[in-house]
């Protein structure tokens, strides 16, 4: 456990209130969210110093700075439906749900829209219509300011994405490692191995995005994103060979932290995609030709 941080129960004792009362206060402020089984730390909560720790006896739980500030303005925030969120961002509810689905925060089922584990980290609440029994999702008001959602809106509208970029390091990265290899579907990728992966996906009829920003606050690109299965493909190599163990561990931790589905490919697997990828993709409901 972080030496300077304490559990929610310990923080409640320090503030002379019940743990239940503090959990509810943190939930209203959007610092934590509730899944079926446990409390989930949101990106807002992480910004205010919350973090997960793993305990040998008690498992995973959230710790906070002893002097945690709970923003009262956030506590008064209301939850927005897709229609209300669309009004804030000047898009229809249908388009908002499509963008949220593409980000991997919700998914469409026969029962309606269902929140994903990633959606919980952005303050989503699962709801059921009492009359139609259809499921839908509402959102903590702070999602309106989420930079990844706003970036998706900008990109969807075809506005100047470069002018609205959140981090100029992306531009310098892409300049340093220029994408010079043109794939069959018109993507430009940086390495021969990425070209082989991209062409394999295209020839097998699998819709995919290349160099997709992960839908999180920090800047981290994924190699490939397959929206139909909400799964990412990460190739652990570049034009110089395998990546370092430290870099692989760093990126893996990001995927694990946000519970993103991940398929990993290594340098020695590139010439075995026909044997490797179909079974790995089927785990996420994706079937290759």
mmCIF file of C-alpha atoms in Angstrom:
data_model
loop_
_atom_site.group_PDB
_atom_site.id
_atom_site.type_symbol
_atom_site.label_atom_id
_atom_site.label_comp_id
_atom_site.label_asym_id
_atom_site.label_seq_id
_atom_site.Cartn_x
_atom_site.Cartn_y
_atom_site.Cartn_z
ATOM 1 C CA UNK A 1 0.000 0.000 0.000
ATOM 2 C CA UNK A 2 1.168 3.572 -0.686
ATOM 3 C CA UNK A 3 2.622 4.883 2.562
ATOM 4 C CA UNK A 4 0.868 8.234 2.273
ATOM 5 C CA UNK A 5 -2.530 6.808 1.300
ATOM 6 C CA UNK A 6 -5.237 5.072 3.301
ATOM 7 C CA UNK A 7 -8.286 2.920 2.597
ATOM 8 C CA UNK A 8 -11.779 4.342 2.268
ATOM 9 C CA UNK A 9 -12.739 2.874 5.650
ATOM 10 C CA UNK A 10 -9.699 4.461 7.302
ATOM 11 C CA UNK A 11 -10.498 7.763 5.621
ATOM 12 C CA UNK A 12 -14.062 7.562 6.939
ATOM 13 C CA UNK A 13 -12.765 7.122 10.494
ATOM 14 C CA UNK A 14 -10.450 10.093 10.024
ATOM 15 C CA UNK A 15 -13.417 12.193 8.903
ATOM 16 C CA UNK A 16 -15.664 10.835 11.659
ATOM 17 C CA UNK A 17 -18.317 9.459 9.342
ATOM 18 C CA UNK A 18 -19.467 5.984 8.415
ATOM 19 C CA UNK A 19 -17.755 4.092 5.609
ATOM 20 C CA UNK A 20 -21.123 3.772 3.828
ATOM 21 C CA UNK A 21 -21.620 7.536 3.941
ATOM 22 C CA UNK A 22 -18.154 8.188 2.527
ATOM 23 C CA UNK A 23 -18.554 5.594 -0.231
ATOM 24 C CA UNK A 24 -21.818 7.277 -1.271
ATOM 25 C CA UNK A 25 -20.191 10.703 -1.206
ATOM 26 C CA UNK A 26 -17.315 9.499 -3.383
ATOM 27 C CA UNK A 27 -19.811 7.922 -5.776
ATOM 28 C CA UNK A 28 -21.851 11.138 -6.067
ATOM 29 C CA UNK A 29 -18.675 13.065 -6.832
ATOM 30 C CA UNK A 30 -17.813 10.567 -9.565
ATOM 31 C CA UNK A 31 -14.597 9.388 -7.869
ATOM 32 C CA UNK A 32 -15.771 5.776 -7.720
ATOM 33 C CA UNK A 33 -18.449 3.728 -9.413
ATOM 34 C CA UNK A 34 -20.157 0.471 -8.577
ATOM 35 C CA UNK A 35 -19.955 -2.704 -10.602
ATOM 36 C CA UNK A 36 -21.855 -5.855 -9.748
ATOM 37 C CA UNK A 37 -19.109 -7.089 -7.473
ATOM 38 C CA UNK A 38 -16.904 -4.218 -6.349
ATOM 39 C CA UNK A 39 -16.093 -0.525 -6.337
ATOM 40 C CA UNK A 40 -14.384 0.841 -9.451
ATOM 41 C CA UNK A 41 -11.972 3.780 -9.394
ATOM 42 C CA UNK A 42 -12.901 6.327 -12.072
ATOM 43 C CA UNK A 43 -10.526 8.566 -13.979
ATOM 44 C CA UNK A 44 -11.799 11.507 -11.932
ATOM 45 C CA UNK A 45 -10.985 9.644 -8.724
ATOM 46 C CA UNK A 46 -7.507 8.850 -10.028
ATOM 47 C CA UNK A 47 -6.929 12.548 -10.738
ATOM 48 C CA UNK A 48 -7.686 13.314 -7.083
ATOM 49 C CA UNK A 49 -5.141 10.756 -5.918
ATOM 50 C CA UNK A 50 -7.085 7.493 -5.741
ATOM 51 C CA UNK A 51 -5.289 4.324 -6.739
ATOM 52 C CA UNK A 52 -5.658 0.566 -6.540
ATOM 53 C CA UNK A 53 -3.524 -1.548 -4.232
ATOM 54 C CA UNK A 54 -3.328 -5.308 -3.961
ATOM 55 C CA UNK A 55 -3.385 -6.920 -0.528
ATOM 56 C CA UNK A 56 -2.515 -10.573 0.086
ATOM 57 C CA UNK A 57 -5.485 -10.997 2.442
ATOM 58 C CA UNK A 58 -8.090 -8.469 1.307
ATOM 59 C CA UNK A 59 -7.410 -8.473 -2.429
ATOM 60 C CA UNK A 60 -7.655 -5.302 -4.511
ATOM 61 C CA UNK A 61 -9.092 -2.105 -3.037
ATOM 62 C CA UNK A 62 -8.822 1.659 -3.431
ATOM 63 C CA UNK A 63 -6.680 3.982 -1.316
ATOM 64 C CA UNK A 64 -6.774 7.780 -1.049
ATOM 65 C CA UNK A 65 -4.643 10.660 0.202
ATOM 66 C CA UNK A 66 -5.440 11.348 3.850
ATOM 67 C CA UNK A 67 -6.202 14.958 2.896
ATOM 68 C CA UNK A 68 -8.431 13.958 -0.051
ATOM 69 C CA UNK A 69 -10.426 16.847 -1.506
ATOM 70 C CA UNK A 70 -13.961 15.897 -2.487
ATOM 71 C CA UNK A 71 -15.189 18.501 -4.939
ATOM 72 C CA UNK A 72 -18.656 19.564 -3.772
ATOM 73 C CA UNK A 73 -19.474 20.882 -7.227
ATOM 74 C CA UNK A 74 -18.901 17.410 -8.675
ATOM 75 C CA UNK A 75 -21.067 15.919 -5.931
ATOM 76 C CA UNK A 76 -23.989 17.981 -7.166
ATOM 77 C CA UNK A 77 -23.548 16.822 -10.764
ATOM 78 C CA UNK A 78 -26.439 14.934 -12.341
ATOM 79 C CA UNK A 79 -26.365 11.960 -14.670
ATOM 80 C CA UNK A 80 -27.077 12.522 -18.345
ATOM 81 C CA UNK A 81 -28.927 10.288 -20.769
ATOM 82 C CA UNK A 82 -27.575 9.782 -24.289
ATOM 83 C CA UNK A 83 -30.109 12.380 -25.475
ATOM 84 C CA UNK A 84 -28.952 14.946 -22.893
ATOM 85 C CA UNK A 85 -25.291 14.203 -23.593
ATOM 86 C CA UNK A 86 -26.006 14.625 -27.294
ATOM 87 C CA UNK A 87 -27.560 18.022 -26.626
ATOM 88 C CA UNK A 88 -24.344 19.119 -24.910
ATOM 89 C CA UNK A 89 -22.189 17.893 -27.807
ATOM 90 C CA UNK A 90 -24.579 18.759 -30.656
ATOM 91 C CA UNK A 91 -25.125 15.180 -31.796
ATOM 92 C CA UNK A 92 -28.112 12.855 -31.821
ATOM 93 C CA UNK A 93 -28.535 10.252 -29.093
ATOM 94 C CA UNK A 94 -28.002 7.519 -31.709
ATOM 95 C CA UNK A 95 -24.686 9.014 -32.802
ATOM 96 C CA UNK A 96 -23.575 9.514 -29.191
ATOM 97 C CA UNK A 97 -24.226 5.851 -28.427
ATOM 98 C CA UNK A 98 -22.311 4.817 -31.545
ATOM 99 C CA UNK A 99 -19.310 6.907 -30.511
ATOM 100 C CA UNK A 100 -19.456 5.602 -26.933
ATOM 101 C CA UNK A 101 -19.621 2.082 -28.318
ATOM 102 C CA UNK A 102 -16.642 2.706 -30.590
ATOM 103 C CA UNK A 103 -14.708 3.918 -27.548
ATOM 104 C CA UNK A 104 -15.579 0.640 -25.849
ATOM 105 C CA UNK A 105 -17.573 2.242 -23.005
ATOM 106 C CA UNK A 106 -20.897 0.566 -23.898
ATOM 107 C CA UNK A 107 -21.988 -2.341 -26.064
ATOM 108 C CA UNK A 108 -25.193 -3.147 -27.903
ATOM 109 C CA UNK A 109 -27.136 -6.281 -26.925
ATOM 110 C CA UNK A 110 -30.651 -7.622 -27.533
ATOM 111 C CA UNK A 111 -31.620 -6.027 -24.207
ATOM 112 C CA UNK A 112 -30.287 -2.597 -25.207
ATOM 113 C CA UNK A 113 -27.102 -0.705 -24.363
ATOM 114 C CA UNK A 114 -24.948 -2.272 -21.653
ATOM 115 C CA UNK A 115 -22.105 -0.559 -19.803
ATOM 116 C CA UNK A 116 -18.631 -2.119 -20.094
ATOM 117 C CA UNK A 117 -15.946 -2.231 -17.386
ATOM 118 C CA UNK A 118 -14.228 0.687 -19.125
ATOM 119 C CA UNK A 119 -17.487 2.640 -19.154
ATOM 120 C CA UNK A 120 -17.691 2.299 -15.376
ATOM 121 C CA UNK A 121 -14.389 4.155 -15.059
ATOM 122 C CA UNK A 122 -16.034 7.082 -16.847
ATOM 123 C CA UNK A 123 -18.998 7.326 -14.486
ATOM 124 C CA UNK A 124 -21.546 5.281 -16.429
ATOM 125 C CA UNK A 125 -24.650 3.941 -14.685
ATOM 126 C CA UNK A 126 -26.646 0.987 -15.978
ATOM 127 C CA UNK A 127 -30.405 1.627 -16.114
ATOM 128 C CA UNK A 128 -33.489 -0.328 -17.186
ATOM 129 C CA UNK A 129 -36.655 1.233 -18.575
ATOM 130 C CA UNK A 130 -39.527 0.127 -16.346
ATOM 131 C CA UNK A 131 -41.992 -0.139 -19.237
ATOM 132 C CA UNK A 132 -39.992 -1.559 -22.142
ATOM 133 C CA UNK A 133 -37.439 -3.344 -19.940
ATOM 134 C CA UNK A 134 -34.764 -2.126 -22.359
ATOM 135 C CA UNK A 135 -31.366 -1.360 -20.876
ATOM 136 C CA UNK A 136 -29.722 2.042 -21.301
ATOM 137 C CA UNK A 137 -26.807 3.941 -19.793
ATOM 138 C CA UNK A 138 -26.560 7.330 -18.112
ATOM 139 C CA UNK A 139 -23.372 9.308 -17.547
ATOM 140 C CA UNK A 140 -21.887 11.446 -14.796
ATOM 141 C CA UNK A 141 -21.983 15.033 -16.024
ATOM 142 C CA UNK A 142 -18.168 15.285 -16.040
ATOM 143 C CA UNK A 143 -18.036 13.001 -19.107
ATOM 144 C CA UNK A 144 -18.886 16.076 -21.188
ATOM 145 C CA UNK A 145 -15.340 17.302 -20.519
ATOM 146 C CA UNK A 146 -13.654 13.971 -21.229
ATOM 147 C CA UNK A 147 -10.941 14.677 -23.772
ATOM 148 C CA UNK A 148 -11.192 11.301 -25.525
ATOM 149 C CA UNK A 149 -14.926 11.640 -26.071
ATOM 150 C CA UNK A 150 -14.499 15.199 -27.292
ATOM 151 C CA UNK A 151 -11.679 14.066 -29.571
ATOM 152 C CA UNK A 152 -13.951 11.385 -31.037
ATOM 153 C CA UNK A 153 -16.642 14.000 -31.672
ATOM 154 C CA UNK A 154 -14.103 16.223 -33.437
ATOM 155 C CA UNK A 155 -12.846 13.342 -35.571
ATOM 156 C CA UNK A 156 -16.379 12.204 -36.434
ATOM 157 C CA UNK A 157 -17.318 15.672 -37.609
ATOM 158 C CA UNK A 158 -14.164 15.892 -39.722
ATOM 159 C CA UNK A 159 -13.007 18.998 -37.946
ATOM 160 C CA UNK A 160 -9.317 19.895 -37.714
ATOM 161 C CA UNK A 161 -8.080 17.115 -35.439
ATOM 162 C CA UNK A 162 -4.513 18.446 -35.427
ATOM 163 C CA UNK A 163 -5.660 21.785 -34.064
ATOM 164 C CA UNK A 164 -7.562 19.971 -31.332
ATOM 165 C CA UNK A 165 -4.856 17.437 -30.520
ATOM 166 C CA UNK A 166 -4.344 16.939 -26.811
ATOM 167 C CA UNK A 167 -0.650 16.151 -26.972
ATOM 168 C CA UNK A 168 1.824 17.350 -29.593
ATOM 169 C CA UNK A 169 4.103 14.437 -28.720
ATOM 170 C CA UNK A 170 1.878 12.329 -30.986
ATOM 171 C CA UNK A 171 2.847 14.459 -33.964
ATOM 172 C CA UNK A 172 6.550 14.263 -33.138
ATOM 173 C CA UNK A 173 6.273 10.494 -32.601
ATOM 174 C CA UNK A 174 4.622 9.999 -35.976
ATOM 175 C CA UNK A 175 7.228 12.237 -37.619
ATOM 176 C CA UNK A 176 10.095 10.301 -36.056
ATOM 177 C CA UNK A 177 8.599 6.917 -36.927
ATOM 178 C CA UNK A 178 6.943 7.726 -40.234
ATOM 179 C CA UNK A 179 4.286 5.335 -41.558
ATOM 180 C CA UNK A 180 5.716 4.513 -44.979
ATOM 181 C CA UNK A 181 4.238 1.088 -45.755
ATOM 182 C CA UNK A 182 0.900 1.189 -47.609
ATOM 183 C CA UNK A 183 -1.464 -1.692 -46.854
ATOM 184 C CA UNK A 184 -4.101 -3.239 -49.129
ATOM 185 C CA UNK A 185 -6.880 -1.222 -47.470
ATOM 186 C CA UNK A 186 -5.018 2.069 -47.774
ATOM 187 C CA UNK A 187 -3.589 2.354 -44.261
ATOM 188 C CA UNK A 188 -0.020 3.543 -43.896
ATOM 189 C CA UNK A 189 1.853 1.619 -41.206
ATOM 190 C CA UNK A 190 5.357 1.937 -39.794
ATOM 191 C CA UNK A 191 6.781 -1.566 -40.111
ATOM 192 C CA UNK A 192 6.699 -4.566 -42.405
ATOM 193 C CA UNK A 193 5.223 -6.681 -39.602
ATOM 194 C CA UNK A 194 2.375 -4.214 -39.074
ATOM 195 C CA UNK A 195 1.712 -4.309 -42.817
ATOM 196 C CA UNK A 196 1.380 -8.115 -42.648
ATOM 197 C CA UNK A 197 -1.020 -7.894 -39.675
ATOM 198 C CA UNK A 198 -3.104 -5.158 -41.325
ATOM 199 C CA UNK A 199 -3.334 -7.054 -44.605
ATOM 200 C CA UNK A 200 -4.288 -10.254 -42.762
ATOM 201 C CA UNK A 201 -7.156 -8.483 -40.995
ATOM 202 C CA UNK A 202 -8.342 -6.864 -44.233
ATOM 203 C CA UNK A 203 -8.216 -10.074 -46.262
ATOM 204 C CA UNK A 204 -10.183 -11.839 -43.527
ATOM 205 C CA UNK A 205 -12.937 -9.240 -43.600
ATOM 206 C CA UNK A 206 -12.215 -7.803 -40.133
ATOM 207 C CA UNK A 207 -12.880 -4.112 -39.647
ATOM 208 C CA UNK A 208 -9.974 -2.497 -37.826
ATOM 209 C CA UNK A 209 -8.391 0.809 -36.925
ATOM 210 C CA UNK A 210 -4.653 1.420 -36.900
ATOM 211 C CA UNK A 211 -2.741 3.566 -34.407
ATOM 212 C CA UNK A 212 -5.860 4.114 -32.319
ATOM 213 C CA UNK A 213 -5.586 6.226 -29.195
ATOM 214 C CA UNK A 214 -6.724 4.253 -26.159
ATOM 215 C CA UNK A 215 -9.905 5.826 -24.719
ATOM 216 C CA UNK A 216 -8.158 7.045 -21.567
ATOM 217 C CA UNK A 217 -6.808 10.383 -20.353
ATOM 218 C CA UNK A 218 -3.131 9.515 -20.816
ATOM 219 C CA UNK A 219 -1.677 9.361 -24.305
ATOM 220 C CA UNK A 220 -1.139 5.793 -25.441
ATOM 221 C CA UNK A 221 -1.600 4.457 -28.950
ATOM 222 C CA UNK A 222 -2.739 0.926 -29.688
ATOM 223 C CA UNK A 223 -1.458 -0.843 -32.795
ATOM 224 C CA UNK A 224 -4.859 -2.135 -33.930
ATOM 225 C CA UNK A 225 -8.404 -1.835 -32.613
ATOM 226 C CA UNK A 226 -11.183 -4.205 -33.697
ATOM 227 C CA UNK A 227 -14.488 -2.482 -32.830
ATOM 228 C CA UNK A 228 -16.704 -5.523 -33.432
ATOM 229 C CA UNK A 229 -15.086 -7.371 -30.541
ATOM 230 C CA UNK A 230 -13.892 -4.338 -28.553
ATOM 231 C CA UNK A 231 -10.410 -5.848 -28.599
ATOM 232 C CA UNK A 232 -6.964 -4.396 -29.216
ATOM 233 C CA UNK A 233 -4.007 -6.041 -30.944
ATOM 234 C CA UNK A 234 -0.573 -5.080 -29.712
ATOM 235 C CA UNK A 235 2.506 -6.111 -31.694
ATOM 236 C CA UNK A 236 5.573 -6.236 -29.451
ATOM 237 C CA UNK A 237 8.150 -5.191 -31.994
ATOM 238 C CA UNK A 238 9.348 -2.420 -34.263
ATOM 239 C CA UNK A 239 11.671 -2.093 -37.236
ATOM 240 C CA UNK A 240 14.597 -2.938 -34.959
ATOM 241 C CA UNK A 241 13.117 -6.133 -33.504
ATOM 242 C CA UNK A 242 11.398 -7.008 -30.199
ATOM 243 C CA UNK A 243 10.560 -4.258 -27.718
ATOM 244 C CA UNK A 244 12.225 -4.227 -24.313
ATOM 245 C CA UNK A 245 10.632 -6.133 -21.440
ATOM 246 C CA UNK A 246 10.260 -2.836 -19.571
ATOM 247 C CA UNK A 247 8.292 -1.222 -22.396
ATOM 248 C CA UNK A 248 6.086 -4.292 -22.808
ATOM 249 C CA UNK A 249 5.340 -4.348 -19.068
ATOM 250 C CA UNK A 250 4.556 -0.621 -19.051
ATOM 251 C CA UNK A 251 1.995 -0.906 -21.846
ATOM 252 C CA UNK A 252 0.536 -4.162 -20.521
ATOM 253 C CA UNK A 253 -0.158 -2.502 -17.180
ATOM 254 C CA UNK A 254 -2.232 0.156 -18.947
ATOM 255 C CA UNK A 255 -4.369 -2.471 -20.664
ATOM 256 C CA UNK A 256 -4.779 -4.353 -17.388
ATOM 257 C CA UNK A 257 -5.581 -1.235 -15.372
ATOM 258 C CA UNK A 258 -8.471 -0.287 -17.663
ATOM 259 C CA UNK A 259 -9.554 -3.889 -18.302
ATOM 260 C CA UNK A 260 -9.125 -3.576 -22.066
ATOM 261 C CA UNK A 261 -9.266 -6.817 -24.034
ATOM 262 C CA UNK A 262 -5.872 -7.442 -25.600
ATOM 263 C CA UNK A 263 -4.403 -9.847 -28.133
ATOM 264 C CA UNK A 264 -0.613 -9.879 -28.094
ATOM 265 C CA UNK A 265 1.561 -10.714 -31.089
ATOM 266 C CA UNK A 266 5.296 -11.269 -30.928
ATOM 267 C CA UNK A 267 8.008 -10.986 -33.537
ATOM 268 C CA UNK A 268 8.298 -14.753 -34.057
ATOM 269 C CA UNK A 269 4.528 -15.096 -34.641
ATOM 270 C CA UNK A 270 4.173 -12.804 -37.660
ATOM 271 C CA UNK A 271 4.629 -15.631 -40.161
ATOM 272 C CA UNK A 272 2.114 -17.809 -38.275
ATOM 273 C CA UNK A 273 -0.954 -15.545 -38.274
ATOM 274 C CA UNK A 274 -3.159 -18.122 -40.040
ATOM 275 C CA UNK A 275 -2.477 -20.577 -37.250
ATOM 276 C CA UNK A 276 -2.571 -18.109 -34.353
ATOM 277 C CA UNK A 277 -5.098 -15.336 -34.910
ATOM 278 C CA UNK A 278 -8.366 -17.163 -35.759
ATOM 279 C CA UNK A 279 -8.593 -18.919 -32.377
ATOM 280 C CA UNK A 280 -7.565 -15.814 -30.454
ATOM 281 C CA UNK A 281 -10.158 -13.721 -32.274
ATOM 282 C CA UNK A 282 -12.953 -16.237 -31.661
ATOM 283 C CA UNK A 283 -12.609 -15.578 -27.922
ATOM 284 C CA UNK A 284 -14.044 -12.110 -28.675
ATOM 285 C CA UNK A 285 -16.733 -13.264 -31.095
ATOM 286 C CA UNK A 286 -14.753 -12.370 -34.240
ATOM 287 C CA UNK A 287 -14.648 -14.934 -37.018
ATOM 288 C CA UNK A 288 -12.097 -14.775 -39.819
ATOM 289 C CA UNK A 289 -12.924 -16.001 -43.321
#
